[in-house]
């Protein structure tokens, strides 16, 4: 049985995945209403949403997910029938230098949303209510050379970021088991694509190569990540929201594993030609630096449940997705300049002070 929510509360919609989801969902569902609640941290940028800001079906509210009164007011006044919860502190490195904010936003903030959602749903105004928690494969910890994370893999988070996401996932489960709140939970692998903040690996590489800055590769560069285009993730989220049975958990991934150093070399080579530089020039920027503490070795997602139950599969090949992403960044240098000012530069300095490997 499918349901089509008509009034969505999207949290963290000014960030990377949230903004891509809003574009995708509003294009596919032109009659729906979307309320975007975002407090605009360093990672949130309203320029990610200029294409929808004049749309009467879209509203932006600047505010914190931890503000219970504000969340309650939005849920009631807009008769929200689905919460799609992206808002989070999302960068592993920042969680190592400052874990407290991750607990406050990712754990306590999620609890506030769940509690206000419970009251809203129990009021009976919106019987078909759904709460979708957007989570990460990092809650499962790290894999060896073989095997995949399934939805049954025990949670074994290793960083303060992933621990805070695992804590939030368990609260979501508890609100379903204890109160019957119709919750859903997705756990996705690494995303790439437009509007990705340039502190994360792929946009950082593109940004630094363009500016001929060093490319910091942590440790031996042999850690493995499973990359999925953000628009494929957006479609997966819409699919789960509309088709999944409350209480269910779905992994999302592209079956697309890469060693970090191979991604770094690929992005270098693709940019050689585009920037008119001699072949191999960009690889000279690679700089091995000290490893991230607690660095998970390998992530690989088994997303077969999502395919067999709900019919989702990724549409991008990595070859086309990465080429399109590089071209997007080259064409959006103004956006990059805008988001890489202020706090970003301060943080960046910390990264460079890590020292050589
Ligand atoms: P992001 O850092 O780009 O964006 C996070 C957004 O949340 C920002 O707009 C920020 O302003 C907002 N926000 C932060 N704290 C808030 C608060 N207290 N109240 C309101 N808004 C707040 O993150 P992202 O990469 O788009 O990730 C979105 C979600 O998807 C996160 O929950 C993350 O754990 C999850 N996820 C990310 C990836 C990935 O590869 N980026 C993969 C799997 C899952
Ligand atoms: O797997 C999903 C997760 O993917 C999400 O939950 C997180 O929100 C998202 O940030 C991402 O986490 P990672 O830690 O995998 O992404 P990041 O881009 O920070 O790093 C990717 C890999 O590249 C990782 O092995 C660390 C390495 N790395 C990263 C940076 C920023 C480098 O070698 N150099 C770098 O400068």
Coordinates of C-alpha atoms and ligand atoms in Angstrom, one line a residue:
X1 CA 0.0 0.0 0.0
X2 CA 1.4 3.4 -0.9
X3 CA 0.7 6.8 0.6
X4 CA 1.6 10.2 -0.8
X5 CA 2.3 12.8 1.9
X6 CA 1.1 16.3 1.0
X7 CA 2.6 18.5 3.7
X8 CA 6.2 17.7 4.4
X9 CA 8.5 19.1 7.2
X10 CA 12.0 18.7 5.9
X11 CA 14.7 19.4 8.5
X12 CA 18.1 20.4 7.4
X13 CA 16.8 21.2 3.9
X14 CA 19.5 23.8 3.3
X15 CA 22.3 21.3 3.5
X16 CA 23.7 19.0 0.8
X17 CA 21.3 16.1 0.7
X18 CA 18.3 17.9 2.1
X19 CA 18.4 20.6 -0.7
X20 CA 18.8 17.9 -3.4
X21 CA 15.8 16.1 -1.9
X22 CA 13.6 19.2 -1.9
X23 CA 14.4 19.8 -5.5
X24 CA 13.7 16.2 -6.4
X25 CA 10.5 15.8 -4.3
X26 CA 9.0 19.1 -5.4
X27 CA 9.6 18.3 -9.1
X28 CA 8.0 14.8 -8.7
X29 CA 5.1 16.1 -6.5
X30 CA 4.2 19.6 -7.7
X31 CA 1.1 19.8 -5.5
X32 CA 2.8 19.0 -2.2
X33 CA 3.8 21.6 0.4
X34 CA 7.3 21.6 1.7
X35 CA 8.4 23.4 4.9
X36 CA 12.1 23.5 5.4
X37 CA 13.3 24.0 9.0
X38 CA 17.0 24.8 9.1
X39 CA 19.1 26.9 11.5
X40 CA 21.7 27.5 8.8
X41 CA 24.9 26.3 10.4
X42 CA 28.1 26.7 8.4
X43 CA 26.8 23.7 6.3
X44 CA 23.5 25.2 5.4
X45 CA 23.1 27.6 2.5
X46 CA 19.9 29.1 1.1
X47 CA 21.7 29.5 -2.2
X48 CA 21.2 25.7 -2.6
X49 CA 17.4 26.5 -2.9
X50 CA 17.1 29.6 -5.1
X51 CA 15.2 27.5 -7.7
X52 CA 12.3 26.9 -5.3
X53 CA 12.4 30.0 -3.1
X54 CA 9.6 31.8 -5.0
X55 CA 7.5 28.6 -5.3
X56 CA 4.3 29.1 -3.2
X57 CA 4.4 25.4 -2.2
X58 CA 7.8 26.0 -0.5
X59 CA 8.5 27.7 2.8
X60 CA 11.7 28.3 4.7
X61 CA 11.7 28.6 8.5
X62 CA 15.0 29.5 10.2
X63 CA 15.1 27.7 13.4
X64 CA 16.5 24.8 15.5
X65 CA 15.2 21.3 15.6
X66 CA 15.8 21.4 19.4
X67 CA 13.2 24.2 19.7
X68 CA 10.1 22.2 20.8
X69 CA 7.6 25.1 20.7
X70 CA 8.7 26.0 17.2
X71 CA 8.5 22.4 16.0
X72 CA 5.0 21.9 17.5
X73 CA 3.8 25.1 15.9
X74 CA 5.0 24.1 12.5
X75 CA 3.5 20.5 12.8
X76 CA 0.1 21.9 13.8
X77 CA -0.2 25.0 11.7
X78 CA 0.9 23.3 8.5
X79 CA -0.9 20.0 9.2
X80 CA 2.4 18.1 8.5
X81 CA 1.8 14.5 7.5
X82 CA 5.5 13.6 7.0
X83 CA 8.7 14.6 8.7
X84 CA 11.8 13.9 6.7
X85 CA 14.7 14.4 9.1
X86 CA 18.1 15.4 7.6
X87 CA 19.2 18.0 10.0
X88 CA 22.5 17.0 11.7
X89 CA 26.1 17.7 12.3
X90 CA 27.5 15.5 9.5
X91 CA 31.3 15.7 9.4
X92 CA 33.3 13.0 11.1
X93 CA 36.4 15.1 11.5
X94 CA 34.4 17.9 13.3
X95 CA 32.9 15.3 15.6
X96 CA 36.5 14.4 16.7
X97 CA 37.4 17.9 17.6
X98 CA 34.0 18.8 19.1
X99 CA 31.7 15.8 20.0
X100 CA 29.3 17.7 22.3
X101 CA 27.5 19.6 19.4
X102 CA 26.9 16.2 17.7
X103 CA 25.1 14.8 20.7
X104 CA 23.1 18.0 21.1
X105 CA 21.9 18.2 17.5
X106 CA 21.9 14.6 16.4
X107 CA 20.6 12.9 19.5
X108 CA 18.7 15.5 21.6
X109 CA 17.4 17.4 18.5
X110 CA 16.0 14.1 17.1
X111 CA 14.4 13.4 20.4
X112 CA 12.6 16.7 20.3
X113 CA 11.3 16.1 16.8
X114 CA 10.2 12.6 17.8
X115 CA 8.4 13.8 20.9
X116 CA 6.6 16.7 19.1
X117 CA 5.7 14.3 16.3
X118 CA 4.3 11.8 18.7
X119 CA 2.0 14.5 20.2
X120 CA 1.0 15.7 16.8
X121 CA 0.2 12.2 15.5
X122 CA -1.6 11.2 18.7
X123 CA -3.9 14.3 18.4
X124 CA -5.4 12.4 15.5
X125 CA -5.4 15.4 13.0
X126 CA -3.1 13.5 10.6
X127 CA -3.8 9.7 10.8
X128 CA -1.4 8.9 7.9
X129 CA 1.6 10.6 9.6
X130 CA 5.2 9.3 9.0
X131 CA 8.6 10.2 10.5
X132 CA 11.6 9.3 8.3
X133 CA 15.0 9.3 9.9
X134 CA 17.8 9.8 7.4
X135 CA 20.8 7.9 8.7
X136 CA 24.1 6.5 7.6
X137 CA 25.9 3.2 7.0
X138 CA 28.5 4.5 9.5
X139 CA 26.2 3.3 12.4
X140 CA 27.3 -0.3 11.5
X141 CA 31.0 0.5 12.1
X142 CA 33.8 -0.9 9.9
X143 CA 34.1 -3.9 7.6
X144 CA 37.1 -6.1 6.7
X145 CA 38.1 -6.9 3.2
X146 CA 34.8 -8.8 2.4
X147 CA 31.2 -8.7 3.3
X148 CA 28.4 -6.1 3.4
X149 CA 26.3 -4.2 5.9
X150 CA 22.7 -5.5 5.9
X151 CA 19.8 -4.1 8.0
X152 CA 20.5 -6.9 10.5
X153 CA 24.2 -5.9 11.0
X154 CA 24.6 -4.9 14.7
X155 CA 25.2 -1.2 15.3
X156 CA 28.9 -0.6 16.2
X157 CA 29.6 3.1 15.7
X158 CA 33.2 4.2 16.0
X159 CA 33.2 8.0 15.8
X160 CA 31.3 10.5 17.9
X161 CA 29.4 11.4 14.7
X162 CA 28.3 7.8 14.0
X163 CA 27.6 7.2 17.6
X164 CA 25.3 10.2 17.7
X165 CA 23.5 8.9 14.5
X166 CA 23.2 5.4 16.1
X167 CA 21.7 7.0 19.2
X168 CA 19.2 8.8 17.1
X169 CA 18.3 5.7 15.2
X170 CA 17.7 3.8 18.4
X171 CA 15.4 6.6 19.7
X172 CA 13.5 6.4 16.4
X173 CA 13.1 2.6 17.0
X174 CA 12.0 3.2 20.6
X175 CA 9.3 5.7 19.5
X176 CA 7.9 3.1 17.2
X177 CA 8.1 0.2 19.6
X178 CA 6.9 2.1 22.7
X179 CA 4.4 4.6 21.3
X180 CA 3.6 3.1 17.9
X181 CA 4.8 6.3 16.1
X182 CA 4.9 5.4 12.3
X183 CA 8.7 5.7 11.8
X184 CA 10.9 4.8 9.0
X185 CA 14.7 4.7 8.9
X186 CA 17.1 4.8 6.0
X187 CA 20.9 4.2 6.2
X188 CA 22.8 5.4 3.2
X189 CA 26.4 5.1 2.0
X190 CA 28.6 8.1 1.0
X191 CA 26.8 10.6 -1.3
X192 CA 28.4 12.9 -3.9
X193 CA 26.9 15.5 -6.3
X194 CA 25.9 19.2 -6.4
X195 CA 25.8 21.4 -3.3
X196 CA 28.2 19.1 -1.4
X197 CA 30.1 21.3 1.2
X198 CA 33.8 21.3 0.3
X199 CA 35.1 19.9 3.5
X200 CA 34.0 16.4 2.4
X201 CA 36.4 14.4 0.3
X202 CA 35.1 14.7 -3.3
X203 CA 34.2 18.5 -3.3
X204 CA 37.4 19.2 -1.3
X205 CA 39.5 17.5 -4.0
X206 CA 37.8 19.5 -6.8
X207 CA 38.1 22.8 -4.9
X208 CA 41.8 22.2 -4.0
X209 CA 42.8 21.0 -7.5
X210 CA 41.2 24.1 -9.1
X211 CA 43.2 26.3 -6.7
X212 CA 46.4 24.2 -6.9
X213 CA 46.3 23.4 -3.2
X214 CA 47.5 20.1 -1.5
X215 CA 45.2 17.2 -1.5
X216 CA 45.2 15.7 2.0
X217 CA 44.9 11.9 1.9
X218 CA 44.5 10.4 5.3
X219 CA 46.7 7.4 6.3
X220 CA 47.6 5.1 3.5
X221 CA 44.7 6.1 1.3
X222 CA 43.4 2.5 1.2
X223 CA 40.1 3.1 3.1
X224 CA 37.1 2.1 1.1
X225 CA 33.8 4.0 0.6
X226 CA 30.7 3.1 -1.4
X227 CA 29.6 6.1 -3.4
X228 CA 26.1 7.0 -4.5
X229 CA 24.8 10.0 -6.4
X230 CA 22.8 12.3 -4.2
X231 CA 19.9 12.3 -6.6
X232 CA 19.6 8.5 -6.5
X233 CA 19.5 8.9 -2.7
X234 CA 16.7 11.5 -3.0
X235 CA 14.6 9.1 -5.1
X236 CA 15.3 6.3 -2.6
X237 CA 14.1 8.5 0.3
X238 CA 10.9 9.3 -1.7
X239 CA 10.3 5.6 -2.4
X240 CA 10.7 4.6 1.3
X241 CA 8.5 7.5 2.4
X242 CA 5.7 6.5 0.1
X243 CA 5.9 2.7 0.1
X244 CA 7.6 1.4 3.2
X245 CA 5.7 -0.2 6.1
X246 CA 6.1 1.8 9.4
X247 CA 8.8 0.5 11.6
X248 CA 11.0 -0.6 8.7
X249 CA 14.7 0.1 8.1
X250 CA 16.3 0.3 4.6
X251 CA 19.9 0.4 3.6
X252 CA 20.6 2.6 0.5
X253 CA 23.8 2.2 -1.5
X254 CA 25.2 2.2 -5.0
X255 CA 27.3 -1.0 -5.0
X256 CA 30.1 1.2 -6.0
X257 CA 33.2 0.7 -3.8
X258 CA 36.3 2.8 -4.2
X259 CA 39.6 3.1 -2.3
X260 CA 40.2 6.7 -1.4
X261 CA 43.4 7.0 -3.3
X262 CA 41.8 5.7 -6.5
X263 CA 39.1 8.4 -6.2
X264 CA 41.8 11.0 -5.6
X265 CA 43.7 9.9 -8.7
X266 CA 40.5 9.8 -10.8
X267 CA 39.4 13.3 -9.9
X268 CA 42.9 14.6 -10.5
X269 CA 43.0 13.0 -14.0
X270 CA 39.5 14.2 -14.9
X271 CA 40.4 17.7 -14.0
X272 CA 43.8 17.7 -15.9
X273 CA 41.9 17.8 -19.2
X274 CA 39.2 20.2 -18.1
X275 CA 41.7 22.7 -16.7
X276 CA 44.0 22.4 -19.6
X277 CA 46.9 21.1 -17.5
X278 CA 49.4 18.5 -18.6
X279 CA 48.5 14.8 -17.9
X280 CA 49.5 13.9 -14.3
X281 CA 50.0 17.5 -13.2
X282 CA 47.2 17.4 -10.6
X283 CA 48.4 14.1 -9.0
X284 CA 51.5 16.0 -7.9
X285 CA 49.2 17.9 -5.4
X286 CA 48.6 14.6 -3.4
X287 CA 49.9 14.8 0.1
X288 CA 49.6 11.9 2.6
X289 CA 48.7 13.2 6.1
X290 CA 48.2 11.7 9.5
X291 CA 45.2 9.3 9.7
X292 CA 41.8 10.3 11.1
X293 CA 41.6 8.7 14.6
X294 CA 39.3 5.7 14.6
X295 CA 39.2 5.8 10.8
X296 CA 36.7 3.2 9.6
X297 CA 38.5 1.0 7.1
X298 CA 35.7 -0.1 4.7
X299 CA 32.0 0.6 4.1
X300 CA 29.9 -1.5 1.7
X301 CA 26.1 -1.5 1.7
X302 CA 23.8 -4.4 0.7
X303 CA 20.7 -2.5 -0.5
X304 CA 19.0 -5.5 -2.0
X305 CA 16.0 -5.2 0.5
X306 CA 15.2 -1.8 -0.9
X307 CA 15.3 -3.1 -4.5
X308 CA 13.3 -6.3 -3.8
X309 CA 10.7 -4.8 -1.5
X310 CA 10.2 -1.4 -3.0
X311 CA 11.7 -1.6 -6.5
X312 CA 14.4 1.1 -6.1
X313 CA 17.7 1.0 -7.9
X314 CA 20.3 3.7 -8.7
X315 CA 20.1 5.4 -12.1
X316 CA 23.5 7.0 -12.3
X317 CA 26.7 5.2 -13.3
X318 CA 29.6 6.5 -11.3
X319 CA 31.4 7.4 -14.5
X320 CA 28.6 9.8 -15.6
X321 CA 27.9 11.0 -12.0
X322 CA 31.4 12.0 -11.2
X323 CA 32.0 13.8 -14.5
X324 CA 28.7 15.7 -14.1
X325 CA 29.6 16.6 -10.5
X326 CA 33.0 18.0 -11.5
X327 CA 31.4 20.0 -14.3
X328 CA 28.8 21.3 -11.8
X329 CA 31.6 22.6 -9.5
X330 CA 33.5 24.2 -12.4
X331 CA 30.3 26.0 -13.4
X332 CA 29.4 27.1 -9.8
X333 CA 32.6 28.7 -8.5
X334 CA 30.5 31.6 -7.1
X335 CA 28.6 29.1 -4.9
X336 CA 31.9 27.6 -3.8
X337 CA 33.4 31.0 -2.9
X338 CA 30.3 31.8 -1.0
X339 CA 30.3 28.7 1.2
X340 CA 34.0 28.5 1.7
X341 CA 34.3 31.7 3.7
X342 CA 34.3 32.3 7.5
X343 CA 34.2 29.2 9.7
X344 CA 35.2 27.0 6.9
X345 CA 38.6 28.6 6.5
X346 CA 39.2 28.5 10.2
X347 CA 38.5 24.8 10.3
X348 CA 40.5 24.1 7.2
X349 CA 43.6 25.4 9.0
X350 CA 43.2 22.8 11.6
X351 CA 43.2 20.1 8.9
X352 CA 46.4 21.4 7.5
X353 CA 48.0 21.4 10.9
X354 CA 47.7 17.6 11.1
X355 CA 51.2 17.2 9.7
X356 CA 52.6 14.6 7.3
X357 CA 51.8 10.9 7.6
Ligands
LIG1 P1 25.0 18.8 5.8 O1 26.0 19.0 6.9 O2 25.3 19.2 4.4 O3 23.6 19.5 6.1 C1 23.1 19.5 7.4 C2 22.0 20.6 7.5 O4 21.4 20.5 8.8 C3 22.5 22.0 7.3 O5 21.7 22.7 6.4 C4 22.4 22.6 8.7 O6 22.3 24.0 8.7 C5 21.2 21.9 9.3 N1 21.2 21.8 10.7 C6 22.3 21.4 11.5 N2 21.9 21.5 12.8 C7 20.6 21.9 12.8 C8 19.7 22.2 13.9 N3 20.0 22.0 15.2 N4 18.5 22.6 13.5 C9 18.1 22.8 12.2 N5 19.0 22.6 11.2 C10 20.2 22.1 11.5 O7 24.6 17.2 5.8 P2 24.3 16.2 4.6 O8 25.5 15.7 4.1 O9 23.3 16.8 3.7 O10 23.6 15.1 5.5 C11 22.2 15.1 5.7 C12 21.7 13.9 6.6 O11 22.1 12.7 5.8 C13 22.5 13.8 7.9 O12 21.6 13.4 8.9 C14 23.6 12.8 7.6 O13 23.9 12.1 8.8 C15 22.9 11.9 6.6 N6 23.8 11.2 5.7 C16 24.7 11.9 5.0 C17 25.5 11.2 4.0 C18 26.6 11.9 3.2 O14 27.3 11.3 2.4 N7 26.7 13.3 3.2 C19 25.3 9.8 3.8 C20 24.4 9.1 4.6 C21 23.6 9.8 5.5
LIG2 O1 29.1 6.8 4.8 C1 28.2 7.9 5.0 C2 28.9 9.1 5.6 O2 29.8 9.6 4.5 C3 28.0 10.1 6.1 O3 27.2 9.6 7.2 C4 28.8 11.4 6.6 O4 27.9 12.4 6.9 C5 29.6 11.8 5.4 O5 30.4 12.9 5.8 C6 30.5 10.7 4.9 O6 31.5 10.3 5.9 P1 33.0 10.0 5.5 O7 33.8 10.2 6.7 O8 33.1 8.7 4.8 O9 33.3 11.1 4.4 P2 34.5 12.1 4.2 O10 34.2 12.8 2.9 O11 34.8 13.0 5.3 O12 35.7 11.1 3.9 C7 35.6 10.1 2.9 C8 36.9 9.3 3.0 O13 38.0 10.1 2.6 C9 37.3 8.9 4.4 O14 37.9 7.6 4.4 C10 38.3 9.9 4.9 C11 39.0 10.3 3.7 N1 39.4 11.7 3.6 C12 38.6 12.7 3.8 C13 38.9 14.0 3.7 C14 37.9 15.1 4.0 C15 40.7 12.0 3.2 O15 41.6 11.1 2.9 N2 41.1 13.3 3.1 C16 40.2 14.3 3.3 O16 40.6 15.5 3.2

